[in-house]
Amino acid sequence: MTVKELVSQLTLEEKASLCSGKDFWKLKSVERLGLRNIMVTDGPHGLRKQATDSDHLGISESVPATCFPAACATASSFNRALLEEIGEALGEECLQEKVAVILGPGVNIKRSPLCGRNFEYFSEDPFVAGELAAALIRGVQQKGVGTSLKHYAANNQEKARLSCNSVIDERALREIYLSAFEIAVKKGKPWTVMCSYNLINGIYACEHKKLLIDILRTAWGFQGLVMTDWGAIDDRVEALKAGLDLEMPGSGGDNDARIVRAVKNGDLDETVLDVAVTHVVSLILKSQDCERPDYHYDAAAHHALARKAAADSAVLLKNDAILPIKRGQSLAVIGAFAKTPRYQGSGSSRINPPQIDNSLDALTSAGIPFDYAEGYSLAPGSGPDEALIAQACAVAAGKDAVLIFAGLPDDYESEGFDRTALDMPESHNRLIEAVSRVNPNVVVILQVGAPVLTPWSKDVKAILLLYLGGQAVGSAVADLISGAVAPSGKLAETWPLALSDTPCYHYFPGKKTAEYRESIFVGYRYYDSVQKPVAYPFGYGLSYTTFEYSALKVSAPSIKAGGSVQISFKVKNSGAVAGAEIVQVYVKPKDSAILRVAQELKAFEKIFLNPGQEETVNLLLDDRSFAYYHAPNAVWALESGTYHLCVGASSRDIRLQADVNVCGDGFENLLADQRTNAPDYFNLPDGALRISDSSFTALYGQALPPSERIPGEPFTINSTIDEVKDTDVGKQFLAAATARIGHMFSNGEAGSDVAKIFEQMLIDAPLRNMVIMGGGAISFTLIYEIVDLLNGKISSSPLLDAFLNS
């Protein structure tokens, strides 16, 4: 039977049931019609299929699976082919484990380097994020396994992510926060898209018709299924009307029953339900058709790919003629990360790899002798250990080179909470400073998920950034420092000199509301517009060789709507070793009359060249490469004028430039009053960015929502634990809930990274989310009675009394 015929054979109750999960990871089935339940699991840089108990925070053990480098690392490769290859490997592992959809990739923009989940995301730039995500999606789905593009949309902080309202002007939303999704949808065609928890301009993502239907389906042509993030459902019936197909996980039948009642009483047109069910049935059938019951992947080949990916993604931030290490040099290796690498992040993406390469073993296997010192403790919260530092200095003294492995421990960055500073642990900084005083030949090898401050950078000779390099990161380090592989990664995010330099410094994180007052000035778009000094610019990275650019040509002197121009130029490896260069093309309006950033990346390519080899690079820029989003008319518009086409090795290393004239549409004339109404954006300060209420309101186009709960406002199921915790009812419920479900998240030890995630998430969770967090211990009926108690509608609750006394 066709999908349409199958849907017509379903009862109303069966239709409703298919719109929510059977359990934490499986969809429901209708066996009489041959619709079996299929499984989805966490990703995105490895398969996290849980073998026993189900959870969404990386607590329960998962089956062994390859841990590839996280997106923070692979983004620095700028290598579409590599991401597609990793995607194919992920698809193969899903086939073996009978997983229909892997939950990823994530393309949320790195608005602030403090976001605790940045390691799962690609870039501060939507073009890079969208292109690399599309490549990963294509790779996975070539194997007959679906992906889930996430988290749609504007989910750019972990603080209060379950309840926060992202307040964004329409232009910034379309140009910055939706563009990566648009590229990934159009070029990758994911089977599913996952909506985020948060509200966007006052509407929950799961109920946002403009996002889910008008933009995603109508404008972008998405034809797949839309699911919730786990527990990201507010009003199930309204979500269906807005285009939300699948609720994950299930709600114990509560929301299924609401759907049935809504259809029967006329609140929900059954044809609306049929649309959602059609998407669910289509996904089930597609997955069933692609099953390969006896498939087994090549674990050794996947490990080798993880090693290649880690090396290809590494960024050489500094090198004063010390790398690669020469054979015969005396070497010290210092830092606990050399033995116990930080290779992945914490939370729902935590993979259980079958093997982990550490750098001590890898260097030994490569025949590179060294002396080792631990340098610091990996115990959570541990400070500088003077004895370990002294031992490290003794080992380092007199050596030809010293490798210091440092970075951020697990408890510094994770899903569930944001960082509060850019500093590395004092134990790591003190170690580097102390060793540098006894030996200037220091190479710092960084293992982090996001930018950090490097106050010792002038005192060391080299800095090699691995980000979170996956299970084979140790072998990749050996490949890189020995010269077997030349570093070729470049930064997909700016590394600032200070936290106060970041454009959203005064506005991150939000709590009840997150005001995106910096608008389109995100990452390098801001730093380059105000010419602010940075530690390491966007697109930056060194190599063991050098490259020369020449002979820039543009196919046409002008472009108009619907047109394109091709640019070509030559790149030559002018050094003595083979290497790869990432060429970047930025579009820069010369004399814009409207609000524009200084320049935007619109094309990139990674090319490998042998010594002396020269290659011609051809890249295409379409009209969208020059466009801005004109919010009043809801169109992508072209501003007339001259644009510089800047070809470079980073956003601040432009090697070639040519001009092209754009024949515009005149929409910019309708924005003439913006300079008067929102003057702050046209006069950005040299210091920390501050935008007045009046300027932001003018850009936002409506009154700003309250940033805190209004006293006396009625409580709802969307009120947070933080908002009710000081009431008598709230105190009782919080104490009982923590006692009942807190042990599920402690992982057997207080202070663990998982316990920290739970503690941070709980305080900002809406009351309704306690149902999913409670794992069956808390019902919606109990939550509604608690809300009635909080609002004084009832004086007692037998359900709450039973819960408190159980």
Coordinates of N, CA and C in Angstrom, one line a residue, residues 80-215:
R80 N 34.5 19.5 3.1 CA 33.2 18.9 2.9 C 33.3 17.4 2.6
A81 N 34.3 17.0 1.8 CA 34.5 15.6 1.5 C 34.8 14.8 2.8
L82 N 35.5 15.3 3.7 CA 35.8 14.6 5.0 C 34.5 14.5 5.8
L83 N 33.7 15.5 5.9 CA 32.4 15.4 6.6 C 31.5 14.4 6.0
E84 N 31.5 14.3 4.7 CA 30.6 13.3 4.0 C 31.1 11.9 4.3
E85 N 32.5 11.8 4.3 CA 33.0 10.4 4.6 C 32.7 10.0 6.1
I86 N 32.8 11.0 7.0 CA 32.4 10.7 8.4 C 30.9 10.3 8.4
G87 N 30.1 11.0 7.7 CA 28.7 10.7 7.6 C 28.4 9.3 7.2
E88 N 29.1 8.9 6.1 CA 29.0 7.5 5.6 C 29.3 6.5 6.7
A89 N 30.4 6.8 7.5 CA 30.8 5.9 8.6 C 29.7 5.8 9.6
L90 N 29.1 7.0 10.0 CA 28.1 7.0 11.0 C 26.9 6.2 10.5
G91 N 26.6 6.3 9.2 CA 25.4 5.6 8.6 C 25.7 4.1 8.7
E92 N 26.9 3.7 8.5 CA 27.2 2.2 8.6 C 27.1 1.7 10.0
E93 N 27.5 2.5 11.0 CA 27.3 2.0 12.3 C 25.8 2.0 12.7
C94 N 25.0 2.9 12.2 CA 23.6 2.9 12.5 C 23.0 1.6 11.8
L95 N 23.4 1.2 10.6 CA 22.9 0.0 10.0 C 23.2 -1.2 10.8
Q96 N 24.4 -1.3 11.4 CA 24.7 -2.5 12.2 C 23.8 -2.5 13.5
E97 N 23.6 -1.3 14.0 CA 22.8 -1.3 15.3 C 21.4 -1.1 15.1
K98 N 20.9 -1.2 13.8 CA 19.5 -1.1 13.5 C 18.9 0.2 14.0
V99 N 19.6 1.2 13.7 CA 19.1 2.6 14.1 C 18.6 3.3 12.8
A100 N 17.4 3.8 12.8 CA 16.8 4.4 11.6 C 17.3 5.8 11.4
V101 N 17.4 6.6 12.5 CA 17.7 8.0 12.4 C 18.7 8.4 13.5
I102 N 19.8 9.0 13.1 CA 20.8 9.5 14.1 C 20.5 11.0 14.3
L103 N 20.5 11.4 15.6 CA 20.0 12.8 15.9 C 21.2 13.8 15.8
G104 N 21.3 14.4 14.6 CA 22.3 15.3 14.3 C 22.3 15.5 12.8
P105 N 23.1 16.5 12.3 CA 24.0 17.4 13.1 C 23.3 18.6 13.7
G106 N 24.1 19.3 14.5 CA 23.6 20.5 15.1 C 24.2 21.7 14.4
V107 N 23.4 22.7 14.0 CA 24.0 23.8 13.3 C 23.7 25.2 14.0
N108 N 23.4 25.1 15.3 CA 23.2 26.4 16.0 C 24.5 27.2 16.0
I109 N 24.3 28.5 15.9 CA 25.4 29.4 15.7 C 26.1 29.7 17.0
K110 N 27.4 29.8 17.0 CA 28.2 30.1 18.2 C 28.1 31.6 18.5
R111 N 27.0 32.0 19.1 CA 26.8 33.4 19.4 C 27.8 33.9 20.4
S112 N 28.1 33.0 21.4 CA 29.0 33.3 22.4 C 30.0 32.1 22.6
P113 N 31.2 32.4 22.9 CA 32.1 31.2 23.1 C 31.8 30.5 24.5
L114 N 30.9 31.1 25.3 CA 30.6 30.5 26.6 C 29.6 29.4 26.5
C115 N 28.8 29.3 25.4 CA 27.8 28.3 25.3 C 28.4 26.9 25.6
G116 N 27.8 26.2 26.6 CA 28.3 25.0 27.0 C 28.3 23.9 26.0
R117 N 27.4 24.0 25.0 CA 27.3 23.0 24.0 C 27.9 23.4 22.6
N118 N 28.8 24.4 22.6 CA 29.4 24.8 21.4 C 30.2 23.7 20.7
F119 N 30.7 22.8 21.5 CA 31.5 21.7 20.9 C 30.7 20.9 20.0
E120 N 29.4 20.9 20.1 CA 28.6 20.1 19.2 C 28.2 20.8 17.9
Y121 N 28.5 22.1 17.9 CA 28.2 23.0 16.8 C 29.4 23.4 15.9
F122 N 29.1 23.8 14.7 CA 30.2 24.0 13.8 C 30.9 25.4 13.9
S123 N 30.1 26.4 13.9 CA 30.7 27.7 13.6 C 29.9 28.9 14.0
E124 N 30.6 30.1 14.1 CA 29.9 31.3 14.3 C 29.3 31.8 12.9
D125 N 29.7 31.2 11.8 CA 29.3 31.6 10.5 C 28.3 30.6 9.9
P126 N 27.1 31.1 9.5 CA 26.1 30.2 9.0 C 26.4 29.5 7.7
F127 N 27.2 30.1 6.9 CA 27.6 29.5 5.6 C 28.5 28.2 5.9
V128 N 29.5 28.4 6.7 CA 30.3 27.2 7.1 C 29.5 26.1 7.7
A129 N 28.6 26.5 8.7 CA 27.8 25.5 9.4 C 26.9 24.8 8.5
G130 N 26.2 25.5 7.6 CA 25.3 24.9 6.7 C 26.0 24.0 5.7
E131 N 27.1 24.4 5.1 CA 27.8 23.6 4.1 C 28.3 22.3 4.7
L132 N 28.9 22.4 5.9 CA 29.5 21.2 6.5 C 28.4 20.2 7.0
A133 N 27.3 20.8 7.5 CA 26.2 20.0 8.0 C 25.6 19.2 6.8
A134 N 25.4 19.9 5.7 CA 24.8 19.3 4.5 C 25.7 18.1 4.0
A135 N 27.0 18.3 4.1 CA 27.9 17.2 3.7 C 27.8 16.0 4.6
L136 N 27.7 16.2 5.9 CA 27.5 15.1 6.9 C 26.2 14.4 6.6
I137 N 25.1 15.2 6.4 CA 23.8 14.6 6.1 C 23.8 13.8 4.9
R138 N 24.4 14.3 3.8 CA 24.5 13.5 2.6 C 25.2 12.1 2.8
G139 N 26.3 12.2 3.6 CA 27.1 11.0 3.9 C 26.2 9.9 4.6
V140 N 25.6 10.4 5.7 CA 24.8 9.4 6.5 C 23.7 8.8 5.6
Q141 N 22.9 9.7 4.9 CA 21.7 9.3 4.2 C 22.0 8.5 2.9
Q142 N 23.3 8.6 2.4 CA 23.7 7.7 1.3 C 23.6 6.2 1.7
K143 N 23.7 6.0 3.1 CA 23.7 4.6 3.6 C 22.3 4.1 3.9
G144 N 21.3 5.0 3.7 CA 19.9 4.6 4.0 C 19.5 4.8 5.4
V145 N 20.2 5.7 6.1 CA 19.9 6.1 7.5 C 19.6 7.6 7.5
G146 N 18.6 7.9 8.3 CA 18.1 9.3 8.3 C 19.0 10.1 9.3
T147 N 18.9 11.5 9.2 CA 19.5 12.4 10.1 C 18.4 13.3 10.7
S148 N 18.7 14.0 11.8 CA 17.8 15.0 12.3 C 18.6 16.3 12.6
L149 N 18.4 17.2 11.7 CA 19.0 18.5 11.8 C 18.5 19.3 13.0
K150 N 19.4 19.7 13.8 CA 18.9 20.3 15.1 C 19.8 21.5 15.5
H151 N 19.4 22.3 16.4 CA 18.1 22.4 17.2 C 17.4 23.6 16.6
Y152 N 16.4 23.5 15.9 CA 15.7 24.5 15.2 C 14.7 25.2 16.0
A153 N 15.0 26.4 16.5 CA 16.0 27.3 16.1 C 16.4 28.3 17.2
A154 N 17.5 29.0 17.0 CA 17.9 30.1 18.0 C 18.1 29.5 19.4
N155 N 18.7 28.3 19.4 CA 19.0 27.7 20.7 C 20.5 27.9 20.9
N156 N 20.9 29.0 21.4 CA 22.3 29.4 21.5 C 22.9 29.5 22.8
Q157 N 22.2 29.0 23.8 CA 22.8 28.9 25.2 C 22.2 27.7 25.9
E158 N 22.8 27.2 26.9 CA 22.3 26.1 27.7 C 21.6 26.6 28.9
K159 N 21.9 27.8 29.5 CA 21.2 28.3 30.6 C 19.7 28.5 30.2
A160 N 18.8 28.0 30.9 CA 17.4 28.1 30.7 C 17.0 27.7 29.3
R161 N 17.7 26.8 28.7 CA 17.3 26.4 27.3 C 15.9 25.8 27.2
L162 N 15.4 25.3 28.3 CA 14.1 24.7 28.2 C 12.9 25.7 28.3
S163 N 13.3 26.9 28.6 CA 12.2 27.9 28.9 C 12.5 29.3 28.4
C164 N 13.7 29.6 27.9 CA 14.1 30.9 27.5 C 13.4 31.4 26.2
N165 N 13.1 32.7 26.1 CA 12.6 33.3 25.0 C 13.7 34.0 24.2
S166 N 14.1 33.5 23.0 CA 15.1 34.2 22.2 C 14.5 35.3 21.5
V167 N 14.9 36.6 21.8 CA 14.3 37.8 21.3 C 15.3 38.3 20.2
I168 N 14.9 38.1 18.9 CA 15.8 38.4 17.8 C 15.1 39.2 16.7
D169 N 15.8 40.2 16.2 CA 15.1 40.9 15.1 C 15.1 40.0 13.9
E170 N 14.1 40.3 13.0 CA 13.9 39.4 11.9 C 15.0 39.3 11.0
R171 N 15.8 40.3 10.7 CA 16.9 40.2 9.8 C 18.0 39.3 10.4
A172 N 18.3 39.5 11.6 CA 19.4 38.6 12.3 C 18.9 37.2 12.3
L173 N 17.6 37.0 12.6 CA 17.1 35.6 12.6 C 17.3 35.0 11.2
R174 N 17.0 35.7 10.1 CA 17.1 35.1 8.8 C 18.5 35.0 8.3
E175 N 19.3 36.0 8.5 CA 20.7 36.0 8.0 C 21.6 35.1 8.8
I176 N 21.5 35.1 10.1 CA 22.5 34.5 11.0 C 21.9 33.1 11.5
Y177 N 20.8 33.1 12.1 CA 20.3 32.0 12.9 C 19.5 30.9 12.1
L178 N 19.0 31.3 11.0 CA 18.3 30.3 10.1 C 19.0 29.9 8.9
S179 N 20.0 30.7 8.5 CA 20.7 30.4 7.2 C 21.4 29.1 7.2
A180 N 22.0 28.7 8.3 CA 22.7 27.4 8.3 C 21.7 26.2 8.1
F181 N 20.5 26.4 8.7 CA 19.4 25.4 8.6 C 19.0 25.4 7.1
E182 N 18.8 26.5 6.5 CA 18.4 26.6 5.2 C 19.3 25.9 4.2
I183 N 20.6 26.2 4.4 CA 21.6 25.5 3.5 C 21.6 24.0 3.7
A184 N 21.5 23.6 4.9 CA 21.5 22.1 5.2 C 20.3 21.5 4.7
V185 N 19.1 22.1 4.8 CA 17.9 21.5 4.3 C 17.9 21.5 2.8
K186 N 18.3 22.5 2.1 CA 18.3 22.5 0.6 C 19.4 21.6 0.0
K187 N 20.6 21.6 0.6 CA 21.7 20.8 0.0 C 21.8 19.4 0.6
G188 N 21.3 19.2 1.8 CA 21.5 17.9 2.5 C 20.2 17.1 2.4
K189 N 19.1 17.8 2.4 CA 17.8 17.1 2.4 C 17.6 16.1 3.6
P190 N 17.8 16.5 4.8 CA 17.6 15.6 6.0 C 16.3 15.0 6.0
W191 N 16.2 13.7 6.5 CA 14.9 13.1 6.7 C 14.1 13.7 7.7
T192 N 14.7 14.3 8.8 CA 14.0 14.9 9.8 C 14.7 16.2 10.3
V193 N 13.9 17.0 10.9 CA 14.4 18.2 11.6 C 13.9 18.2 13.0
M194 N 14.7 18.6 14.0 CA 14.4 18.6 15.4 C 14.2 20.0 15.8
C195 N 13.0 20.3 16.4 CA 12.8 21.7 16.9 C 13.4 21.8 18.3
S196 N 13.8 23.0 18.7 CA 14.4 23.3 20.0 C 13.4 23.4 21.1
Y197 N 13.9 23.6 22.3 CA 13.1 23.8 23.5 C 12.5 25.2 23.6
N198 N 13.3 26.2 23.2 CA 13.1 27.5 23.6 C 11.9 28.2 22.8
L199 N 11.6 29.4 23.2 CA 10.6 30.2 22.5 C 11.5 31.1 21.5
I200 N 10.9 31.4 20.4 CA 11.5 32.4 19.5 C 10.5 33.5 19.3
N201 N 10.9 34.7 19.8 CA 10.0 35.9 19.8 C 8.6 35.5 20.3
G202 N 8.6 34.9 21.5 CA 7.4 34.6 22.2 C 6.6 33.4 21.9
I203 N 7.1 32.6 20.9 CA 6.4 31.4 20.6 C 7.3 30.2 20.7
Y204 N 6.8 29.1 21.4 CA 7.7 27.9 21.5 C 8.0 27.4 20.1
A205 N 9.2 26.9 19.9 CA 9.6 26.4 18.6 C 8.7 25.3 18.1
C206 N 8.1 24.5 19.0 CA 7.3 23.4 18.7 C 5.9 23.9 18.2
E207 N 5.6 25.1 18.4 CA 4.3 25.7 18.0 C 4.5 26.8 17.0
H208 N 5.6 27.0 16.4 CA 6.0 28.1 15.6 C 5.6 27.9 14.2
K209 N 4.4 28.1 13.8 CA 4.0 27.9 12.4 C 4.9 28.6 11.4
K210 N 5.3 29.8 11.7 CA 6.1 30.5 10.7 C 7.4 29.8 10.5
L211 N 8.0 29.2 11.5 CA 9.2 28.5 11.4 C 9.0 27.1 10.7
L212 N 8.0 26.4 11.2 CA 7.8 25.0 10.9 C 7.1 24.8 9.5
I213 N 6.2 25.7 9.2 CA 5.5 25.5 7.9 C 5.9 26.6 6.9
D214 N 5.8 27.9 7.3 CA 6.0 28.9 6.3 C 7.4 29.0 5.8
I215 N 8.4 28.8 6.7 CA 9.8 28.9 6.3 C 10.3 27.5 5.9

